[in-house]
């Protein structure tokens, strides 16, 4: 072989090695096909037809259909010059910067094939991903063009790209898809072709996929809509019939060739199915139609590419919008206010010296403009912005709007400012997108987090070459203006940004709370300032005013100007009244009667409205909706809301507003309905307002809540009776009001009167209907799961307030109370699956809810759906969520206000959202964390291991620094607003690290000043606690008193004994060891609690040096709540106890199944408790932790009782765990062995709920076996049972009345083993041990193979041991899993063997290589059902696959807390398809689970015959 060949081979190997397992698998699958097809049809794979020499802005990929080819499909009459993608487009100036490719695959229906659309789609993905002409890092848009079946291949490929992380970047690149006569729902002619081809008895799965409404097309149509919302779709359909030998017709009708999506453009072509993609000349009208659509698409890319001077392309804009949740461009607000300004107005401000100094000076950063209401502040702000932009200054702005929840918060202000600055400065954009990569959920955080992430750690660290300006309008309309003002002052201190603020309130109102360190320029808008502006406004509108002559007109202007007192709104309203009169007398009357006070003017307007003969009902409805809505509704939203509300049809909302309440309500430039001013809203809500249009706040919210509920109870929110799981399958079009009704219901419930029965009845009607599932699905798919939690809390709050006045009983109350809890638990228990598959709420989630929960009662008892039997729990327990790490152990735990973090032994630190318990981010530490600690502000998280302390910035999830340590750290604490980190080490050193410089600031040995014998005792501490508030360090030594060190004075503070407290107080010395200790964090508290080895829990008062309380707790782990009110302890048996911190009074007890609590931590709000143990983290939500009002805004709230409780769950010590499981061949009987040696027979259809969950009527064995049973195996007639343990096998003969041992085999130090049934011989069983398989006779347990047995090859490492064995695929295959026996959590390795290799004379067997694709999919083998192999996927889904296509069907998911009960789950499948799952001492039977799939009901018995059509037709 020459040198170049060696180089080429090396490159090939390198390329292959660089690809992921999935991509390599695709390449292996495709290697079975021919590399090239018929030359006339064109080559297989991705062929680059045109590659521009200069910069490329997009890639076009053409995909042919059934019987077509990469060249022939696009070529008329096989003439090479008519291959238009290559010959015409490459010469077209509109495509000179576009790469063009054609993809070919073996779709020849004349040959037998095992491939289907799914296989072709995966091949397409792999080909694009690995194409050398397309750089991996490319972000250029991808345009896909598919003819007929090629369109289905494209759709499936896009779905797979969105589902696999490896292709995430590729999926983001797909921008547009062109469909040419694609049979989206199959084609009838495909059935004819299938019938013809069936005569040859050859399989062609891709033809079957084309049947009308086939499983393949249904699956694609279920999944595609939820992923394609951001794509541009073009669908072209045929209009001429095609001849196909036995007939002539349209191959794909219009209804099958179009999708009906909002983002789809459709057009017809005057061609048949074959010629719709082949053209005779560039002047062909059909070609021009397709070409022009392609060119327009490419032109739009080019426009965006060229127009962005700051390199902000479409994708960056989309990511920025998503990241910062900026749905409306700020420019829209600016345009709205600027349109109201008269030319020449507001210029008085620019002439002021104070403004010029602020604008041009580098020393004045904050300019504060105050004015009375309706003085034109917003218009003035708009002019300031325009003035600065005209000067080419960098300016960002924000208009606060009190009535708009989305525009009245500090968070929305900060996000908008950051969004604007990102468009001005590329470096801000880069920083924002980097943060987005780390935390996509920023927009859902509180403003403090946004402030830290985007500003303190991002924008304010940049040096801008030019002055930066912020214009903030209507600061008084910010919900937390008192919190924003200090923030603005801080901005002025930290940066050179110049800020101008307008507000009703003077700056003096804030000066009382803060003392600014900067110079604030104060300006007040006076009547004299605005007089000229009002005059301009009047002059501009003089022609619209009634006047008898010119002098009368001037007098009218003068009179209005005099009475206006500088109020623009007053002038505007007066002009509206004057437009309605016509005589001089009427003019004089208006000018004389109109009041100058705004309240009086509002009263006058309402009186006028009251005299209207028509429209008052509608006017009151419009006012109520505009005043009480959670956010401004659009015209379309309000149109539907009003019709539901007043139960009548409306001609036009805009016309109705103008006619009935136009002086108080208007429609802005974004078609949102707004109040004319905040003062008008306040006036209408004021209790003293005497008018029929006055609005009672609670009644208004009731009205809106009832309307939302009427919509949610309506037909649009009903799901089809036989609903498939994907929401995309719903064809019902919902009106614009759906978003508001679904998202804002809880906002109105929070403001309702708690004694209102009407709303309670409507809520119960909604929650009692199946519409509630559609609502949950909508929120999971289109909004945020936190809305469900907020709604659940709103329901709880409503019921608590109601219980103060009314009886807490009744079916409506019970239903609401149940859903209040259920909504929260649905998110915390099933949130991960609900987010990824929103429609799982219909079929998959309710059966796994407790029997007494509303979802299970209402929707989990279908006779055709999944049923879960055998479990004893009837209600939700206090465990809110269980998070399992299948192959890892937990090591550390900590919480902040927003997150909680769990450290794992592999060095990973997993971050979760505190509210939803869903994963937020994963950090990778260089060593396992022993201690985790969030900072005071939540800005940082520290991880301490054996050799280092690592710090991460929570705002970006980037590592800030690493500090090496000589000894392990035993306590960490942040201080000085997270600028300093304190660490106590096992060598008695206190380290103080400066996080601003990332250097060690100081260190001290707290034992240096301890003299004599006492110093010798304090050698190596075991634990410590730091109190920043008390400036104390408490250190524990084995068998010694507690040492307290004064952090401020660097000296010994005191030593504390168990009995006496401070040693200076005297008393006897006791050698008691302290396991754990914790300080109270309550304000002004001086308490310290220590858990002693003798079981005592001791409360010390460090200010008095005394022992306050002592109780027996047997605690080894302690944690204090952030509010300082609650103490949690954990003991060696796994029991958690909650105490009142000040009294050590027992409040609550949680007895859990697993022992070995590693750590405890309270959530940031002190309402939840978390613990870690083994391989799991649990979140507990006991009501005893909630001891205060949920919402102080409501006058009729009540607090949850704080009466001491002592609640204990069932004692796990009473449970006798199940250790082995076997399902009999008939599917009706299962055998279970318990750890006491007993073996029971369970009839799956006769499970009886008892206190412990299930009951069996008979024990198979008359006496206990006396062994710890590892495995059970039953013969086909379940007349014999093999009972196995580590050292003995016992074969039982099972009779109707008695059972007896007929054979016993003993072993000496037998290693890991597994028995299994022989797939082909009922009288034989197999034993795998030490990677050797032996055959035994069932009746006698005599070995049939030689002493060496059958050696199992296949690179089975020595440390791998057999875990599971089962026959499958009609007993032709034996599936096995092997795992590292040294670790319980090791991942299984799947190997499949031919059953024919397991004979008595065989010496070795090798695994079947073609099944290797399944290896990464299988976590736990479950068994065989029909022709499918059933297994548990690592994501918790029970899946199945067949031996031909390896298509994996996801049937249902197993709740996480089920998996936590068994590190290696015991699961089997019966012949009837029941899944048997062991939960400690209980047997759970899941019926009809395999008859369900993620897409809906699944036919596991077999497949329907599939049909197809002749070549080149589909």
PDB file of C-alpha atoms in Angstrom, residues 728-869:
ATOM      1  CA  UNK A 728     -50.687  18.740  17.209  1.00  0.00           C
ATOM      2  CA  UNK A 729     -53.297  16.116  16.484  1.00  0.00           C
ATOM      3  CA  UNK A 730     -56.014  18.503  17.631  1.00  0.00           C
ATOM      4  CA  UNK A 731     -57.621  20.142  14.640  1.00  0.00           C
ATOM      5  CA  UNK A 732     -59.912  22.422  16.623  1.00  0.00           C
ATOM      6  CA  UNK A 733     -58.849  26.015  16.056  1.00  0.00           C
ATOM      7  CA  UNK A 734     -58.883  28.040  19.228  1.00  0.00           C
ATOM      8  CA  UNK A 735     -59.645  31.736  19.331  1.00  0.00           C
ATOM      9  CA  UNK A 736     -57.226  34.469  20.405  1.00  0.00           C
ATOM     10  CA  UNK A 737     -58.624  34.475  23.940  1.00  0.00           C
ATOM     11  CA  UNK A 738     -57.136  31.055  24.746  1.00  0.00           C
ATOM     12  CA  UNK A 739     -53.744  32.409  25.852  1.00  0.00           C
ATOM     13  CA  UNK A 740     -55.231  34.876  28.304  1.00  0.00           C
ATOM     14  CA  UNK A 741     -57.792  32.455  29.731  1.00  0.00           C
ATOM     15  CA  UNK A 742     -55.226  29.711  30.288  1.00  0.00           C
ATOM     16  CA  UNK A 743     -52.413  31.857  31.648  1.00  0.00           C
ATOM     17  CA  UNK A 744     -54.269  34.448  33.715  1.00  0.00           C
ATOM     18  CA  UNK A 745     -57.015  32.542  35.511  1.00  0.00           C
ATOM     19  CA  UNK A 746     -54.991  32.260  38.713  1.00  0.00           C
ATOM     20  CA  UNK A 747     -54.374  36.033  38.726  1.00  0.00           C
ATOM     21  CA  UNK A 748     -58.097  36.682  39.094  1.00  0.00           C
ATOM     22  CA  UNK A 749     -58.677  33.842  41.578  1.00  0.00           C
ATOM     23  CA  UNK A 750     -56.153  35.533  43.863  1.00  0.00           C
ATOM     24  CA  UNK A 751     -58.364  38.655  44.022  1.00  0.00           C
ATOM     25  CA  UNK A 752     -61.746  36.964  44.462  1.00  0.00           C
ATOM     26  CA  UNK A 753     -63.922  37.252  47.496  1.00  0.00           C
ATOM     27  CA  UNK A 754     -63.508  33.996  49.390  1.00  0.00           C
ATOM     28  CA  UNK A 755     -67.223  33.777  50.201  1.00  0.00           C
ATOM     29  CA  UNK A 756     -68.277  33.865  46.562  1.00  0.00           C
ATOM     30  CA  UNK A 757     -70.081  30.629  45.712  1.00  0.00           C
ATOM     31  CA  UNK A 758     -70.570  31.419  42.013  1.00  0.00           C
ATOM     32  CA  UNK A 759     -66.875  31.233  41.235  1.00  0.00           C
ATOM     33  CA  UNK A 760     -66.468  28.153  43.408  1.00  0.00           C
ATOM     34  CA  UNK A 761     -69.164  26.357  41.413  1.00  0.00           C
ATOM     35  CA  UNK A 762     -67.598  27.372  38.093  1.00  0.00           C
ATOM     36  CA  UNK A 763     -64.150  26.321  39.262  1.00  0.00           C
ATOM     37  CA  UNK A 764     -65.534  22.952  40.329  1.00  0.00           C
ATOM     38  CA  UNK A 765     -67.281  22.533  36.973  1.00  0.00           C
ATOM     39  CA  UNK A 766     -64.039  23.214  35.154  1.00  0.00           C
ATOM     40  CA  UNK A 767     -61.908  21.002  37.386  1.00  0.00           C
ATOM     41  CA  UNK A 768     -64.473  18.223  37.172  1.00  0.00           C
ATOM     42  CA  UNK A 769     -64.398  18.125  33.363  1.00  0.00           C
ATOM     43  CA  UNK A 770     -61.856  16.728  30.930  1.00  0.00           C
ATOM     44  CA  UNK A 771     -61.215  20.310  29.797  1.00  0.00           C
ATOM     45  CA  UNK A 772     -58.839  20.662  32.734  1.00  0.00           C
ATOM     46  CA  UNK A 773     -56.510  18.238  30.952  1.00  0.00           C
ATOM     47  CA  UNK A 774     -56.565  20.336  27.786  1.00  0.00           C
ATOM     48  CA  UNK A 775     -55.725  23.366  29.922  1.00  0.00           C
ATOM     49  CA  UNK A 776     -52.761  21.586  31.520  1.00  0.00           C
ATOM     50  CA  UNK A 777     -51.613  20.435  28.101  1.00  0.00           C
ATOM     51  CA  UNK A 778     -51.836  23.975  26.720  1.00  0.00           C
ATOM     52  CA  UNK A 779     -49.733  25.420  29.545  1.00  0.00           C
ATOM     53  CA  UNK A 780     -47.147  22.657  29.262  1.00  0.00           C
ATOM     54  CA  UNK A 781     -46.836  23.194  25.530  1.00  0.00           C
ATOM     55  CA  UNK A 782     -47.233  26.946  25.139  1.00  0.00           C
ATOM     56  CA  UNK A 783     -46.429  28.536  28.462  1.00  0.00           C
ATOM     57  CA  UNK A 784     -44.683  27.541  31.653  1.00  0.00           C
ATOM     58  CA  UNK A 785     -45.308  24.760  34.164  1.00  0.00           C
ATOM     59  CA  UNK A 786     -44.902  27.289  36.964  1.00  0.00           C
ATOM     60  CA  UNK A 787     -48.370  28.570  35.964  1.00  0.00           C
ATOM     61  CA  UNK A 788     -49.787  25.297  37.274  1.00  0.00           C
ATOM     62  CA  UNK A 789     -47.996  25.773  40.566  1.00  0.00           C
ATOM     63  CA  UNK A 790     -49.179  29.372  40.800  1.00  0.00           C
ATOM     64  CA  UNK A 791     -52.735  28.248  40.121  1.00  0.00           C
ATOM     65  CA  UNK A 792     -52.489  25.535  42.763  1.00  0.00           C
ATOM     66  CA  UNK A 793     -51.256  28.080  45.299  1.00  0.00           C
ATOM     67  CA  UNK A 794     -54.023  30.489  44.328  1.00  0.00           C
ATOM     68  CA  UNK A 795     -56.603  27.739  44.951  1.00  0.00           C
ATOM     69  CA  UNK A 796     -55.064  26.953  48.342  1.00  0.00           C
ATOM     70  CA  UNK A 797     -55.069  30.607  49.292  1.00  0.00           C
ATOM     71  CA  UNK A 798     -58.709  30.987  48.216  1.00  0.00           C
ATOM     72  CA  UNK A 799     -59.756  28.004  50.362  1.00  0.00           C
ATOM     73  CA  UNK A 800     -57.777  29.197  53.376  1.00  0.00           C
ATOM     74  CA  UNK A 801     -59.411  32.593  53.199  1.00  0.00           C
ATOM     75  CA  UNK A 802     -62.780  30.947  52.744  1.00  0.00           C
ATOM     76  CA  UNK A 803     -62.338  28.704  55.788  1.00  0.00           C
ATOM     77  CA  UNK A 804     -62.267  31.803  57.973  1.00  0.00           C
ATOM     78  CA  UNK A 805     -65.871  32.601  57.091  1.00  0.00           C
ATOM     79  CA  UNK A 806     -67.489  29.413  55.858  1.00  0.00           C
ATOM     80  CA  UNK A 807     -67.551  25.667  56.395  1.00  0.00           C
ATOM     81  CA  UNK A 808     -64.618  23.894  54.685  1.00  0.00           C
ATOM     82  CA  UNK A 809     -66.908  21.091  53.519  1.00  0.00           C
ATOM     83  CA  UNK A 810     -68.849  20.389  50.349  1.00  0.00           C
ATOM     84  CA  UNK A 811     -68.061  18.582  47.113  1.00  0.00           C
ATOM     85  CA  UNK A 812     -66.938  21.760  45.317  1.00  0.00           C
ATOM     86  CA  UNK A 813     -64.571  22.652  48.142  1.00  0.00           C
ATOM     87  CA  UNK A 814     -63.229  19.092  48.237  1.00  0.00           C
ATOM     88  CA  UNK A 815     -62.611  19.087  44.484  1.00  0.00           C
ATOM     89  CA  UNK A 816     -60.878  22.459  44.546  1.00  0.00           C
ATOM     90  CA  UNK A 817     -58.803  21.400  47.551  1.00  0.00           C
ATOM     91  CA  UNK A 818     -57.721  18.231  45.780  1.00  0.00           C
ATOM     92  CA  UNK A 819     -56.700  19.998  42.577  1.00  0.00           C
ATOM     93  CA  UNK A 820     -54.877  22.687  44.581  1.00  0.00           C
ATOM     94  CA  UNK A 821     -52.495  19.956  45.686  1.00  0.00           C
ATOM     95  CA  UNK A 822     -52.667  17.893  42.516  1.00  0.00           C
ATOM     96  CA  UNK A 823     -51.557  20.736  40.231  1.00  0.00           C
ATOM     97  CA  UNK A 824     -48.401  21.249  42.257  1.00  0.00           C
ATOM     98  CA  UNK A 825     -47.682  17.531  42.436  1.00  0.00           C
ATOM     99  CA  UNK A 826     -48.234  17.047  38.719  1.00  0.00           C
ATOM    100  CA  UNK A 827     -45.390  19.477  38.078  1.00  0.00           C
ATOM    101  CA  UNK A 828     -42.996  18.216  40.740  1.00  0.00           C
ATOM    102  CA  UNK A 829     -43.694  14.513  40.126  1.00  0.00           C
ATOM    103  CA  UNK A 830     -44.143  14.474  36.349  1.00  0.00           C
ATOM    104  CA  UNK A 831     -42.821  17.863  35.203  1.00  0.00           C
ATOM    105  CA  UNK A 832     -39.954  16.480  33.127  1.00  0.00           C
ATOM    106  CA  UNK A 833     -42.230  14.205  31.122  1.00  0.00           C
ATOM    107  CA  UNK A 834     -45.041  16.764  30.987  1.00  0.00           C
ATOM    108  CA  UNK A 835     -42.691  19.291  29.374  1.00  0.00           C
ATOM    109  CA  UNK A 836     -41.319  16.869  26.802  1.00  0.00           C
ATOM    110  CA  UNK A 837     -44.692  15.261  26.042  1.00  0.00           C
ATOM    111  CA  UNK A 838     -47.478  17.672  27.089  1.00  0.00           C
ATOM    112  CA  UNK A 839     -50.286  15.371  26.015  1.00  0.00           C
ATOM    113  CA  UNK A 840     -49.103  12.662  28.387  1.00  0.00           C
ATOM    114  CA  UNK A 841     -51.536  14.325  30.786  1.00  0.00           C
ATOM    115  CA  UNK A 842     -54.390  12.586  28.952  1.00  0.00           C
ATOM    116  CA  UNK A 843     -53.361   8.936  29.089  1.00  0.00           C
ATOM    117  CA  UNK A 844     -50.060   8.416  30.828  1.00  0.00           C
ATOM    118  CA  UNK A 845     -50.031  10.525  33.975  1.00  0.00           C
ATOM    119  CA  UNK A 846     -53.464  10.025  35.637  1.00  0.00           C
ATOM    120  CA  UNK A 847     -53.091   6.237  36.135  1.00  0.00           C
ATOM    121  CA  UNK A 848     -49.932   6.786  38.189  1.00  0.00           C
ATOM    122  CA  UNK A 849     -51.519   9.369  40.516  1.00  0.00           C
ATOM    123  CA  UNK A 850     -52.769   8.174  43.932  1.00  0.00           C
ATOM    124  CA  UNK A 851     -56.311   6.739  43.958  1.00  0.00           C
ATOM    125  CA  UNK A 852     -57.683   9.599  46.066  1.00  0.00           C
ATOM    126  CA  UNK A 853     -56.259  12.312  43.829  1.00  0.00           C
ATOM    127  CA  UNK A 854     -58.555  14.080  41.382  1.00  0.00           C
ATOM    128  CA  UNK A 855     -56.593  13.116  38.208  1.00  0.00           C
ATOM    129  CA  UNK A 856     -56.777   9.419  39.130  1.00  0.00           C
ATOM    130  CA  UNK A 857     -60.439   9.515  40.164  1.00  0.00           C
ATOM    131  CA  UNK A 858     -61.554  11.434  37.112  1.00  0.00           C
ATOM    132  CA  UNK A 859     -59.261  10.233  34.340  1.00  0.00           C
ATOM    133  CA  UNK A 860     -57.213   7.267  35.532  1.00  0.00           C
ATOM    134  CA  UNK A 861     -59.870   4.567  35.622  1.00  0.00           C
ATOM    135  CA  UNK A 862     -60.590   4.027  31.929  1.00  0.00           C
ATOM    136  CA  UNK A 863     -61.439   0.448  30.992  1.00  0.00           C
ATOM    137  CA  UNK A 864     -59.299   0.842  27.870  1.00  0.00           C
ATOM    138  CA  UNK A 865     -56.427   2.841  29.284  1.00  0.00           C
ATOM    139  CA  UNK A 866     -53.543   2.061  31.582  1.00  0.00           C
ATOM    140  CA  UNK A 867     -54.512   0.698  35.010  1.00  0.00           C
ATOM    141  CA  UNK A 868     -52.172   0.479  37.990  1.00  0.00           C
ATOM    142  CA  UNK A 869     -53.094  -2.070  40.665  1.00  0.00           C
TER     143      UNK A 869
END
